[in-house]
PDB file of C-alpha atoms in Angstrom:
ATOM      1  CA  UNK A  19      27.655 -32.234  17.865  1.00 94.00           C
ATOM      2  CA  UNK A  20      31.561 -32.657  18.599  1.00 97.00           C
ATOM      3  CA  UNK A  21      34.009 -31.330  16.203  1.00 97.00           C
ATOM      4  CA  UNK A  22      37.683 -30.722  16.097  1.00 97.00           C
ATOM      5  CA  UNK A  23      38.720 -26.991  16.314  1.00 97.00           C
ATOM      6  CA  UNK A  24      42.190 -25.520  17.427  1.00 98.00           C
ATOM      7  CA  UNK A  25      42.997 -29.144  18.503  1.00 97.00           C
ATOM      8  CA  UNK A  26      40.686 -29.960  21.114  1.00 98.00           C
ATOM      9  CA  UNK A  27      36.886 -31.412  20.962  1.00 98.00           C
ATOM     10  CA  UNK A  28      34.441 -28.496  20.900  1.00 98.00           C
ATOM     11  CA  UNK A  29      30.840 -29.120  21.692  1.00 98.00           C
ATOM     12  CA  UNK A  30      28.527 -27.074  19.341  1.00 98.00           C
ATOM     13  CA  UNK A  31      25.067 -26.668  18.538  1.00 98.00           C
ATOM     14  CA  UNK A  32      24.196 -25.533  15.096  1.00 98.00           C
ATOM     15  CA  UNK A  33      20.701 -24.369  13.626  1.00 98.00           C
ATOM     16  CA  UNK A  34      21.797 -24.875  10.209  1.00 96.00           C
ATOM     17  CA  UNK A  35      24.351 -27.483   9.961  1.00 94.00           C
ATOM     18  CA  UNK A  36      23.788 -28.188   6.511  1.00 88.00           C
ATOM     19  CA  UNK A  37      23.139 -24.816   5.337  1.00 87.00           C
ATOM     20  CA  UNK A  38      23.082 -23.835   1.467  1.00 81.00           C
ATOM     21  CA  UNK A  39      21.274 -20.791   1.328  1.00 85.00           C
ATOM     22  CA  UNK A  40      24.047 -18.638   2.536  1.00 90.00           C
ATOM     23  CA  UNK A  41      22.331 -17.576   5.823  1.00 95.00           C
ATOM     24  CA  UNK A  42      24.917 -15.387   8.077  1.00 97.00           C
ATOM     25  CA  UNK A  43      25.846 -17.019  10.541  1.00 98.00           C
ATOM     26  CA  UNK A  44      26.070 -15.398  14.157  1.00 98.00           C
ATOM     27  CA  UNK A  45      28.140 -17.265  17.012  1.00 98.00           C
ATOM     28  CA  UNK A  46      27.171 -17.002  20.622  1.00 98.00           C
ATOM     29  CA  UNK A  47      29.575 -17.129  23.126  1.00 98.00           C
ATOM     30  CA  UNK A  48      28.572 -18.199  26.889  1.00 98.00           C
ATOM     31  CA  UNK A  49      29.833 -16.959  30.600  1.00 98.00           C
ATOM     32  CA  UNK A  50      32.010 -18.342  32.981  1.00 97.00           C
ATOM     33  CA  UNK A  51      31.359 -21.857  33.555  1.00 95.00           C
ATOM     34  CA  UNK A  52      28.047 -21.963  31.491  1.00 97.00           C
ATOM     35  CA  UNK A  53      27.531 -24.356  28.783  1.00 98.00           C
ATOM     36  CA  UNK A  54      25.974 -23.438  25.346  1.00 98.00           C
ATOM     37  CA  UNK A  55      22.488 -24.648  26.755  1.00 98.00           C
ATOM     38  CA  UNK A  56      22.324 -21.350  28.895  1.00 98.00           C
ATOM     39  CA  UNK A  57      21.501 -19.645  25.663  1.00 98.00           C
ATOM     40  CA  UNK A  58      17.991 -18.837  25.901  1.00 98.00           C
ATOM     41  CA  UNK A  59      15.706 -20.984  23.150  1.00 98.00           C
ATOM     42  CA  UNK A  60      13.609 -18.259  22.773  1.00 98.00           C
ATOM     43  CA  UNK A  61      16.560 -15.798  21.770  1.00 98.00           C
ATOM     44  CA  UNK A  62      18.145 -18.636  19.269  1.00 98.00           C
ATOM     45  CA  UNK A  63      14.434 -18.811  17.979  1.00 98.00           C
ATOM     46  CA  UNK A  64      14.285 -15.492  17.287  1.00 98.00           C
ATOM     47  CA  UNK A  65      17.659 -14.838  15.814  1.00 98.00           C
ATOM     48  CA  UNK A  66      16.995 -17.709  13.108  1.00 98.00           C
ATOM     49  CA  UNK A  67      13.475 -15.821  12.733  1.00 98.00           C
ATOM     50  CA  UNK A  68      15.266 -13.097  11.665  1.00 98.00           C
ATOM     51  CA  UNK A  69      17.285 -15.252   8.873  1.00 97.00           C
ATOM     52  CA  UNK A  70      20.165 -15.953  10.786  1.00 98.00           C
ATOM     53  CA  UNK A  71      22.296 -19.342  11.566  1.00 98.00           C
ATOM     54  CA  UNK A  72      23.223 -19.144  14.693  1.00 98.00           C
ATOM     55  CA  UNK A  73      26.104 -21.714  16.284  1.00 98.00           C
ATOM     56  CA  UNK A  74      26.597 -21.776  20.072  1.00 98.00           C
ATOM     57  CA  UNK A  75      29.821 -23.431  21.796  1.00 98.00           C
ATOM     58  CA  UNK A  76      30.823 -25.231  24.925  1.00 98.00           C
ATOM     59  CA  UNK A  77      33.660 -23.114  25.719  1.00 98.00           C
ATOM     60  CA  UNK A  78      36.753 -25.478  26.410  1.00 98.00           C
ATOM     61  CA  UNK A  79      36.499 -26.828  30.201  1.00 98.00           C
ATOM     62  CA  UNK A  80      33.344 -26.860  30.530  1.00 97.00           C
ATOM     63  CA  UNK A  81      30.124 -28.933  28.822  1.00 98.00           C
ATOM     64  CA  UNK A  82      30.633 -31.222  27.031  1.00 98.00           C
ATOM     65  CA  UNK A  83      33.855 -29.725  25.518  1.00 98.00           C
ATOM     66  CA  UNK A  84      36.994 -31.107  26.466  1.00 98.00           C
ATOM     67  CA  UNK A  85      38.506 -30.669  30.010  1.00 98.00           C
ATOM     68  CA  UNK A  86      41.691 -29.681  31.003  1.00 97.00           C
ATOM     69  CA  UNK A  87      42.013 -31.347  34.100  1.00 96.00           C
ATOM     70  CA  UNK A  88      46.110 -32.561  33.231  1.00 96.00           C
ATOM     71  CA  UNK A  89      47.057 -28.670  33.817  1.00 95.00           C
ATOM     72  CA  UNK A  90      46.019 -28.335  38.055  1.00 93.00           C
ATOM     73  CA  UNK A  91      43.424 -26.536  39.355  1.00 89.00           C
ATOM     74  CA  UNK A  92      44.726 -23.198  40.136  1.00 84.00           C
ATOM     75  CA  UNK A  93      45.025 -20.835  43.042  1.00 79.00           C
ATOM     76  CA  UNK A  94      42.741 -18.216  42.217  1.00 79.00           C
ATOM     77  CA  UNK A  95      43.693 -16.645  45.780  1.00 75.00           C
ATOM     78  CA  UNK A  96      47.250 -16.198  44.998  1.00 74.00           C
ATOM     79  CA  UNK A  97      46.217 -15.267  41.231  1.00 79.00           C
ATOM     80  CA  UNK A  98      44.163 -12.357  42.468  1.00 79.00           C
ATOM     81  CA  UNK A  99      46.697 -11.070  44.760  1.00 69.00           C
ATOM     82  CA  UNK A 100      49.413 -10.854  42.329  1.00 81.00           C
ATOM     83  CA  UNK A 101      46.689  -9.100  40.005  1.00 73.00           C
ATOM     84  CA  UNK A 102      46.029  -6.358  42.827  1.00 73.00           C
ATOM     85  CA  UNK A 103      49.701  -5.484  43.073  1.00 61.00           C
ATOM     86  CA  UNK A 104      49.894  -5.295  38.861  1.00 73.00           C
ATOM     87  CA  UNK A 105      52.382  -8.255  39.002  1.00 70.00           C
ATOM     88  CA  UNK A 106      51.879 -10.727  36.091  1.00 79.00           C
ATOM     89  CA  UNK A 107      49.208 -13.637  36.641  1.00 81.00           C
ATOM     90  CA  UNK A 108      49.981 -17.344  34.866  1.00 87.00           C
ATOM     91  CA  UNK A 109      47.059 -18.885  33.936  1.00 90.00           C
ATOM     92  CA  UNK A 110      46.455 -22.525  33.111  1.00 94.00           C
ATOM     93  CA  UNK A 111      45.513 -20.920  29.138  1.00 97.00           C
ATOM     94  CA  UNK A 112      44.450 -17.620  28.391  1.00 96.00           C
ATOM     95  CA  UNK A 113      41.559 -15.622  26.530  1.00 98.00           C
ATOM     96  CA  UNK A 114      43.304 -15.685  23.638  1.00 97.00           C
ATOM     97  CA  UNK A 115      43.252 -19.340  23.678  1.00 98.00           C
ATOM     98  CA  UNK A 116      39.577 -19.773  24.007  1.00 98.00           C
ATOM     99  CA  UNK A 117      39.242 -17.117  21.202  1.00 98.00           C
ATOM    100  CA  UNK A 118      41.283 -19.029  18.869  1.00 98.00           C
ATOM    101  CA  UNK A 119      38.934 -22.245  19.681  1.00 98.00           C
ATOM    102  CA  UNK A 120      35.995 -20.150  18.947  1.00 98.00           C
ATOM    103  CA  UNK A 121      37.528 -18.936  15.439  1.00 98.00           C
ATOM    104  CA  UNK A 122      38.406 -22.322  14.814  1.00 98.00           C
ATOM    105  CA  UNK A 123      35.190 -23.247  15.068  1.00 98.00           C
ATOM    106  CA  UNK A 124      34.550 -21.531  12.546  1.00 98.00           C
ATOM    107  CA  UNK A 125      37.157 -23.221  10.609  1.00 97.00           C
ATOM    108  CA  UNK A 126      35.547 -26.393  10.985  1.00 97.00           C
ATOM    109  CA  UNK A 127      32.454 -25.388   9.426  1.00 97.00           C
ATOM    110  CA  UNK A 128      33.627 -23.169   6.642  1.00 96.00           C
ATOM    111  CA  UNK A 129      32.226 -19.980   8.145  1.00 96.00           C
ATOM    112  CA  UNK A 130      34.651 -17.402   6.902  1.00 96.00           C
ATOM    113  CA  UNK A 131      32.385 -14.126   8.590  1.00 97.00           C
ATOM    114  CA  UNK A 132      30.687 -13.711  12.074  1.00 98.00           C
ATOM    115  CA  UNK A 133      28.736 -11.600  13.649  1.00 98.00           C
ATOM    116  CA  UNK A 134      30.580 -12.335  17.210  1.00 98.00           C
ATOM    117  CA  UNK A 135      28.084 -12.195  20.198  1.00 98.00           C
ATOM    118  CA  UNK A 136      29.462 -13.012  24.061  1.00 98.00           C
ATOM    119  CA  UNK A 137      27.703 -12.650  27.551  1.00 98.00           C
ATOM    120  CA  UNK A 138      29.911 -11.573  30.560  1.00 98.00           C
ATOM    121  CA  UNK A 139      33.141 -13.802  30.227  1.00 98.00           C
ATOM    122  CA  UNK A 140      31.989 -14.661  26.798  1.00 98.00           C
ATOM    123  CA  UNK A 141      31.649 -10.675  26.033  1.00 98.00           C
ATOM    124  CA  UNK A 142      35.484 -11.064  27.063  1.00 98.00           C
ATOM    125  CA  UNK A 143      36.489 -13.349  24.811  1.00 98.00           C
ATOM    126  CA  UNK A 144      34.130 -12.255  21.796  1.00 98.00           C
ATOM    127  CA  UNK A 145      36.504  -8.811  22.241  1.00 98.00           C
ATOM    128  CA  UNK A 146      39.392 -11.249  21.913  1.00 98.00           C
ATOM    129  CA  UNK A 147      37.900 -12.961  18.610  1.00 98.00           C
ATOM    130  CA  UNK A 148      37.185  -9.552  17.528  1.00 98.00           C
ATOM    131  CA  UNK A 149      41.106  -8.248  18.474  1.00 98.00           C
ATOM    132  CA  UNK A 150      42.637 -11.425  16.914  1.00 98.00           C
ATOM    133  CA  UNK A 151      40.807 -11.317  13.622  1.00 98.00           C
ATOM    134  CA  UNK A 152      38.772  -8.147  12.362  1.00 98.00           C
ATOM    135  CA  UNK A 153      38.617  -9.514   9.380  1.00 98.00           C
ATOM    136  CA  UNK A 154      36.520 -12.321  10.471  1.00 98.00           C
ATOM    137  CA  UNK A 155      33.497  -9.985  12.232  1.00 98.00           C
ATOM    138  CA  UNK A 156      31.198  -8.677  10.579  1.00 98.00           C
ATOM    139  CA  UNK A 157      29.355  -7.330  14.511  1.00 98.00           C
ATOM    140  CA  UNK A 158      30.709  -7.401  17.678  1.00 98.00           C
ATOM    141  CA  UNK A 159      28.244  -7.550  20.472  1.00 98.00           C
ATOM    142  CA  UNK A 160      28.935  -7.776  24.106  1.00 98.00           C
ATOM    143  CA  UNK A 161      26.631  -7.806  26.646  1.00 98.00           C
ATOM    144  CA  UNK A 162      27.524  -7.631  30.962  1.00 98.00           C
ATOM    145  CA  UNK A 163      31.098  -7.969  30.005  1.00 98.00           C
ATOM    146  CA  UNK A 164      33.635  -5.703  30.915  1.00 98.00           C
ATOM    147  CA  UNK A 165      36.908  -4.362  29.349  1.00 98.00           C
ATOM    148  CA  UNK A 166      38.980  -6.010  32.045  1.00 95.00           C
ATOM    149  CA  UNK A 167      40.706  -2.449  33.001  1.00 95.00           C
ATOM    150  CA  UNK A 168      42.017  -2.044  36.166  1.00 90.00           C
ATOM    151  CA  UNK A 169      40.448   0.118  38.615  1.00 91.00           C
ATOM    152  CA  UNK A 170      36.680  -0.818  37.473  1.00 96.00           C
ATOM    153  CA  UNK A 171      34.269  -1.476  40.391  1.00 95.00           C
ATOM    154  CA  UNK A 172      34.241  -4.850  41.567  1.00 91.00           C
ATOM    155  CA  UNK A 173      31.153  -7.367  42.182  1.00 93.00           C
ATOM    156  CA  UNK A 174      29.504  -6.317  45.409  1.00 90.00           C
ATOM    157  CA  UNK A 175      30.924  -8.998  48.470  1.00 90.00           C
ATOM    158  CA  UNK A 176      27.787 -10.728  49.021  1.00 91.00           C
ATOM    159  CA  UNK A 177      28.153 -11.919  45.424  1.00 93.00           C
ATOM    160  CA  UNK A 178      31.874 -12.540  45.843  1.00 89.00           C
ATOM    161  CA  UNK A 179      30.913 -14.685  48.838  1.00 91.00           C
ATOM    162  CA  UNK A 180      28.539 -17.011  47.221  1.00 91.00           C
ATOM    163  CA  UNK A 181      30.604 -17.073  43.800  1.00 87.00           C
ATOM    164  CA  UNK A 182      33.508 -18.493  45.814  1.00 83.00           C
ATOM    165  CA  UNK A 183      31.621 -20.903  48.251  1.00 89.00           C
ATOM    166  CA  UNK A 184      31.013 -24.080  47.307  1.00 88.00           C
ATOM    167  CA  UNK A 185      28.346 -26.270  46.862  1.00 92.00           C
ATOM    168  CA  UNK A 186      27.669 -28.244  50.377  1.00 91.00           C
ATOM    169  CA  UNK A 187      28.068 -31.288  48.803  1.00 92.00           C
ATOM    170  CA  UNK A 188      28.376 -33.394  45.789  1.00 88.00           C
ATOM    171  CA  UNK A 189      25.083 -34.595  45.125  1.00 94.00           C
ATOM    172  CA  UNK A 190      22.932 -33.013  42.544  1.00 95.00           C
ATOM    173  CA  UNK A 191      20.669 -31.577  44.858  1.00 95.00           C
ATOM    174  CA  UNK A 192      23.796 -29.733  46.539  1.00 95.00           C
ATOM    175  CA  UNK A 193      25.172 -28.527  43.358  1.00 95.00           C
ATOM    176  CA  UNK A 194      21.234 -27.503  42.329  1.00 96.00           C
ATOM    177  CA  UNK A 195      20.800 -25.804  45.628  1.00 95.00           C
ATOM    178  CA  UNK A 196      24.311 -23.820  45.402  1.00 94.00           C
ATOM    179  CA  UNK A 197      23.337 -22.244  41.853  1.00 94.00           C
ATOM    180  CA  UNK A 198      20.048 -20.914  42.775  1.00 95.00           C
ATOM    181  CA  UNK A 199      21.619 -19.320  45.814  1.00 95.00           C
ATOM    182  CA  UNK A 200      23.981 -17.804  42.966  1.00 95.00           C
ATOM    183  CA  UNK A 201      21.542 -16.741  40.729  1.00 96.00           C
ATOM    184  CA  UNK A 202      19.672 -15.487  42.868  1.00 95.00           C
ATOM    185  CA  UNK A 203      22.430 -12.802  44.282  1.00 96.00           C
ATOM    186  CA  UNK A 204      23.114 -11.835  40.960  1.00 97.00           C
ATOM    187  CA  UNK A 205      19.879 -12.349  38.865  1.00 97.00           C
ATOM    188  CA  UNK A 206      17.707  -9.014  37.649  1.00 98.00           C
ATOM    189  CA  UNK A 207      15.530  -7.772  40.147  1.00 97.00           C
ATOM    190  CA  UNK A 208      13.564  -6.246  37.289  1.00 98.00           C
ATOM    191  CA  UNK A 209      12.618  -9.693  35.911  1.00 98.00           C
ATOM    192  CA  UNK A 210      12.140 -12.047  38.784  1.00 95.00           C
ATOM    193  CA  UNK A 211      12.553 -15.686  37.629  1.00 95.00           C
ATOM    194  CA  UNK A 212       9.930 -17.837  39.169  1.00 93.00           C
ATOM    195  CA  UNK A 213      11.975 -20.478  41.503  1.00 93.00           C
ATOM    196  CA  UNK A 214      10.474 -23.913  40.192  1.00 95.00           C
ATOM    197  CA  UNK A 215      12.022 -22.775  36.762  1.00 94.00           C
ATOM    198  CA  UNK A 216      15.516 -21.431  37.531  1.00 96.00           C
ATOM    199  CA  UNK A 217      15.749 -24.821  39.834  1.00 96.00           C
ATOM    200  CA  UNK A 218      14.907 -26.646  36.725  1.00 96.00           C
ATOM    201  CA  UNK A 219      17.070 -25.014  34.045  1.00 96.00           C
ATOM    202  CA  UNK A 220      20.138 -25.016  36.772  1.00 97.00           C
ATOM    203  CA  UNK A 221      19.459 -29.082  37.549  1.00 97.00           C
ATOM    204  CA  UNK A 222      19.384 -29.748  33.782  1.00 97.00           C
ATOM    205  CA  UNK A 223      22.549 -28.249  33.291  1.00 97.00           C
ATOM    206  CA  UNK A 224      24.120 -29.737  35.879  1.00 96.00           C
ATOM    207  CA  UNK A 225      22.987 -33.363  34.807  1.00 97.00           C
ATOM    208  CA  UNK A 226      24.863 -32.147  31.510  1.00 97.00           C
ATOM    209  CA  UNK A 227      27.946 -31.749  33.066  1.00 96.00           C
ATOM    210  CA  UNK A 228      29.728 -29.936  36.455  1.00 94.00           C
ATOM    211  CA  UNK A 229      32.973 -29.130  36.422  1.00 95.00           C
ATOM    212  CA  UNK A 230      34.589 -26.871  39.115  1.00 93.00           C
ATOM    213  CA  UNK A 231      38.094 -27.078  38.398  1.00 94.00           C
ATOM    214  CA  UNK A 232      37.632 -25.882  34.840  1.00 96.00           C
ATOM    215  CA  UNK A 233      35.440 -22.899  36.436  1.00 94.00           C
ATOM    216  CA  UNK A 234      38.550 -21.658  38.251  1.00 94.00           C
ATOM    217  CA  UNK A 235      40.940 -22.147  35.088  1.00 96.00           C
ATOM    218  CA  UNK A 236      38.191 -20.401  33.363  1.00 97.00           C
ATOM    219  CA  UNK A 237      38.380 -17.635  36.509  1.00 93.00           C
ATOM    220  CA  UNK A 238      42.109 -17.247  36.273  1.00 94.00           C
ATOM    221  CA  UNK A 239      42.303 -17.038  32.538  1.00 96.00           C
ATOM    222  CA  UNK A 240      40.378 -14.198  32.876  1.00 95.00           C
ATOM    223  CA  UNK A 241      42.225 -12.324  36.006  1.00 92.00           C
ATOM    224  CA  UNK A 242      45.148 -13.047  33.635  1.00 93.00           C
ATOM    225  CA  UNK A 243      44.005 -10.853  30.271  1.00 94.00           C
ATOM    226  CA  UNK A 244      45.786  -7.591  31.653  1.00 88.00           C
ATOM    227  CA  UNK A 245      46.018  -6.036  28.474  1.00 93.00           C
ATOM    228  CA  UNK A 246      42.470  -6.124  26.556  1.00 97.00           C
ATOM    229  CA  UNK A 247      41.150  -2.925  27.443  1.00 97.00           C
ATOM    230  CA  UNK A 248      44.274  -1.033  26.498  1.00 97.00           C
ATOM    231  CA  UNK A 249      43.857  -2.911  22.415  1.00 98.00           C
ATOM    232  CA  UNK A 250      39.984  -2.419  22.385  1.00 98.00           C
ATOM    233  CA  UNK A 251      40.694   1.181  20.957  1.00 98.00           C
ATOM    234  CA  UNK A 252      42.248  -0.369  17.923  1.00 97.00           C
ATOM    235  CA  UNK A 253      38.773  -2.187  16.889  1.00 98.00           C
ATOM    236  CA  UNK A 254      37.128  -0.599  14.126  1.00 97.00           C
ATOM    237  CA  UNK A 255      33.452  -2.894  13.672  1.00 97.00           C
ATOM    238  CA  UNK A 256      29.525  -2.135  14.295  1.00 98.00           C
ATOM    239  CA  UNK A 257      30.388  -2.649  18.180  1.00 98.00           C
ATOM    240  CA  UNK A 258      27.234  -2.878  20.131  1.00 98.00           C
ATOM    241  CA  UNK A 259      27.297  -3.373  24.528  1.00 98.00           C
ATOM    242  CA  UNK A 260      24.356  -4.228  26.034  1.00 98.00           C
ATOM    243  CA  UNK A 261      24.531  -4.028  29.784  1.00 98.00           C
ATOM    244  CA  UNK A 262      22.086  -4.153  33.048  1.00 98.00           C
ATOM    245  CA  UNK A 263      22.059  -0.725  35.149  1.00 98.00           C
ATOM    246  CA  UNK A 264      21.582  -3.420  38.078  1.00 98.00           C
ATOM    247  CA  UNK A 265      24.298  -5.708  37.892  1.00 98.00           C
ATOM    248  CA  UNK A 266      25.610  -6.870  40.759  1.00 97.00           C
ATOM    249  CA  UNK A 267      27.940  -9.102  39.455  1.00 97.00           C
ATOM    250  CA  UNK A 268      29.692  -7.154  36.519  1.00 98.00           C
ATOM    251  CA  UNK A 269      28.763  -3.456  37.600  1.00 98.00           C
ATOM    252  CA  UNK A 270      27.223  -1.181  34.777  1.00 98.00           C
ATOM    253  CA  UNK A 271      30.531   1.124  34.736  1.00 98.00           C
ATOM    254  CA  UNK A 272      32.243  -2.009  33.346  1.00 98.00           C
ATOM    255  CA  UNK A 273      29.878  -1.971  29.957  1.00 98.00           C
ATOM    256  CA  UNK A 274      30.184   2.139  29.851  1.00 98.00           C
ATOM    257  CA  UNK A 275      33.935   1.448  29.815  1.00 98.00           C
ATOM    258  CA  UNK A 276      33.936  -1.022  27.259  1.00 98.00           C
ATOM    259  CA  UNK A 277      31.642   0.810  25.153  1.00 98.00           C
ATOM    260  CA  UNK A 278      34.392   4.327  25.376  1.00 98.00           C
ATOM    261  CA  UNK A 279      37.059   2.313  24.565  1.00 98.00           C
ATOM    262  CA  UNK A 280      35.489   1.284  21.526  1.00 98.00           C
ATOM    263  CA  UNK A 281      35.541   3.449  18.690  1.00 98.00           C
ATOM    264  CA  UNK A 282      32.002   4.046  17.778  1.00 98.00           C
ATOM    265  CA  UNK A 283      30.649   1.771  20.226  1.00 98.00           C
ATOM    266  CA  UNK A 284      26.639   2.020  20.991  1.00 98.00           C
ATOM    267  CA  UNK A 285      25.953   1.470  24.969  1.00 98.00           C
ATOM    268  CA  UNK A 286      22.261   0.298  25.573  1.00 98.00           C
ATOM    269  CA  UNK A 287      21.851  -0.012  29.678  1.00 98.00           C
ATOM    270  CA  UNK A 288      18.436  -1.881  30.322  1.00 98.00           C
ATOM    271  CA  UNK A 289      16.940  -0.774  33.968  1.00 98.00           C
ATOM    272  CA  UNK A 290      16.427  -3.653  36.052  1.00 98.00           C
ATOM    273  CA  UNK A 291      18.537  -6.135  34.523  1.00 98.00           C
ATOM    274  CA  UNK A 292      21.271  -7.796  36.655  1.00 98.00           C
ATOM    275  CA  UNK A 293      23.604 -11.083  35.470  1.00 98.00           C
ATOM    276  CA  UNK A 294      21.403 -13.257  34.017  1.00 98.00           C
ATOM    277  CA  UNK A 295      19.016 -13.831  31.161  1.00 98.00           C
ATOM    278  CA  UNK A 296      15.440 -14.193  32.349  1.00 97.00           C
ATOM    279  CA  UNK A 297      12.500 -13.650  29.211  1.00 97.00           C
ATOM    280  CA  UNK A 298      11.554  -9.845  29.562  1.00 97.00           C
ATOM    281  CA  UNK A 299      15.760  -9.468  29.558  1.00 98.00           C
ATOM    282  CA  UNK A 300      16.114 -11.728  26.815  1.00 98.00           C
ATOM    283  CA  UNK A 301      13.205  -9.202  24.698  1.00 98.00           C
ATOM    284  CA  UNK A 302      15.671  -5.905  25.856  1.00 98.00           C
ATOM    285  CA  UNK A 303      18.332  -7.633  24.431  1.00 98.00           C
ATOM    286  CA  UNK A 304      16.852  -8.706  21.084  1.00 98.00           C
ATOM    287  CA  UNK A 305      15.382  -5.123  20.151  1.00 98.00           C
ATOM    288  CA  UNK A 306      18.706  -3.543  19.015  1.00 98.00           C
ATOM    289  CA  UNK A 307      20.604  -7.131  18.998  1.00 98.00           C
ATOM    290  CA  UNK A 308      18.381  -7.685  16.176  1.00 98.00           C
ATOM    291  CA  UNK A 309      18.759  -4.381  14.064  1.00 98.00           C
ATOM    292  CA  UNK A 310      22.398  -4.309  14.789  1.00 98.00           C
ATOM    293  CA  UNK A 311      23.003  -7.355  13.442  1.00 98.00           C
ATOM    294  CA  UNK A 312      20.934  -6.433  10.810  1.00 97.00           C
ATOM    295  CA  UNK A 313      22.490  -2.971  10.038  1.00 96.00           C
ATOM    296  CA  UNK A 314      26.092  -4.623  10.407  1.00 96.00           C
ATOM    297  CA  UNK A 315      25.112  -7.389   7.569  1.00 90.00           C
ATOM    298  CA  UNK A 316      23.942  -4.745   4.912  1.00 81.00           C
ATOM    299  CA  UNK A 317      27.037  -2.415   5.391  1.00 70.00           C
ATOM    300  CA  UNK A 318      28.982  -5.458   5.156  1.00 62.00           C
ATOM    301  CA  UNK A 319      27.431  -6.545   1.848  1.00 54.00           C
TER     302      UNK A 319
END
């Protein structure tokens, strides 16, 4: 379903679009370059088993969301080097900007209260949601995301080499191949995926919609949030970071720094677990997800 939100078309999926029962409503906020359909089913099942609504998003650029092709593509070379040498980065639109969409979102379908959940990039701008409008939260929960403070480890090369390659062609089958390679560099060696099935979820999503350039507006908006981790101190919600000891992607210090700068913040690391979402992660995940959510919705009663 399209709507308009922060004036651009958002692409959402809602379990409850007609609710009247008053259900609380939790939004889930995807990665870099991953559409809303990366969300699990089996986690959305479960969170509506536990009485919630839960509304996903195409994050702008990417989906079935509206592209921003009229602003370039960027240089994300040139973006990171200015980064390294703490000189200011411009990005095509920033964090905050995708935040706003999200809370607009909201907006649109009368949602005053959230309980704000985001994986890696999402994690990112779920902080950002969280920064802009406290009032709006009711949970914040971020999972392989990272503060965005300078001097955290980096993704190990060979994952840096195959993030920034390209696909060998244009062809489906190219693009297919390319995001298997990906996934499997960074995907939990603690919960192997069998291959037929990641090929299968990655071709699907692909069919839905490819878009590169927005990627690498995506990758520079993100390069370009300097100053999150320095405001995170100022949150004050139920702040729960979920992150994977083996992430090779997004390194586990990144979630213990998020979860310090948070006041309050609970850190869960799950052993095995790397940059993806495979079933036995998705179960990790959902056994405090579930009770903080939970705990977060009765204290905010």
């Amino acid at each position: 379903m399209k709507i308009r939100a922060n004036n651009i078309d958002i692409e959402i999926e809602d379990t409850h679009p007609s609710d009247t029962t008053g259900r609380p409503v939790v939004l889930l906020i995807m990665g870099l370059g991953m559409q809303l359909v990366a969300w699990p089913p089996a986690l959305v099942q479960s969170l509506v088993d536990a009485g919630y609504r839960v509304v996903r998003l195409d994050n702008r650029d990417i989906g079935l969301s509206q592209k921003f092709d009229h602003l370039g593509t960027p240089n994300l070379m040139w973006a990171s080097i200015r980064y390294r040498l703490g000189l200011g980065v411009k990005a095509p639109y920033a964090l905050h900007d995708m935040a706003a969409d999200a809370l607009a979102v909201l907006d649109a379908l009368g949602v005053a209260k959230a309980h704000v959940v985001g994986v890696s990039m999402g994690g990112m701008i779920a902080q950002r949601v969280a920064l802009a409008a406290p009032q709006r939260v009711l949970s914040l929960s971020s999972i392989m995301s990272s503060s965005g403070a300078r001097g955290l480890p980096q993704a190990k090369p060979q994952v840096m080499r195959v993030l920034l390659s390209r696909p060998a062609g244009k062809d489906l089958s190219s693009v297919t191949d390319h995001y298997v390679k990906l996934f499997k560099v960074i995907g939990s060696p603690g919960f192997p995926v069998d291959d037929a099935e990641l090929r299968e979820r990655i071709t699907a999503a692909a069919q839905r919609n490819f878009n590169p350039a927005g990627v690498l507006r995506q990758m520079v908006a993100i390069v370009a949030d300097s100053r999150r981790a320095s405001e995170l101190s100022g949150l004050r919600l139920p702040t729960l970071v979920i992150h994977g000891k083996a992430d090779p992607l997004v390194p586990f210090a990144c979630g213990e720094d998020t979860a310090r700068r948070i006041p309050g913040a609970r850190l869960l690391g799950i052993e095995g677990m790397g940059h993806d979402l495979p079933a036995g992660v998705v179960q990790r995940i959902l056994e405090p997800l579930v009770p903080h959510l939970n705990t977060a919705q009765g204290a905010r009663k």
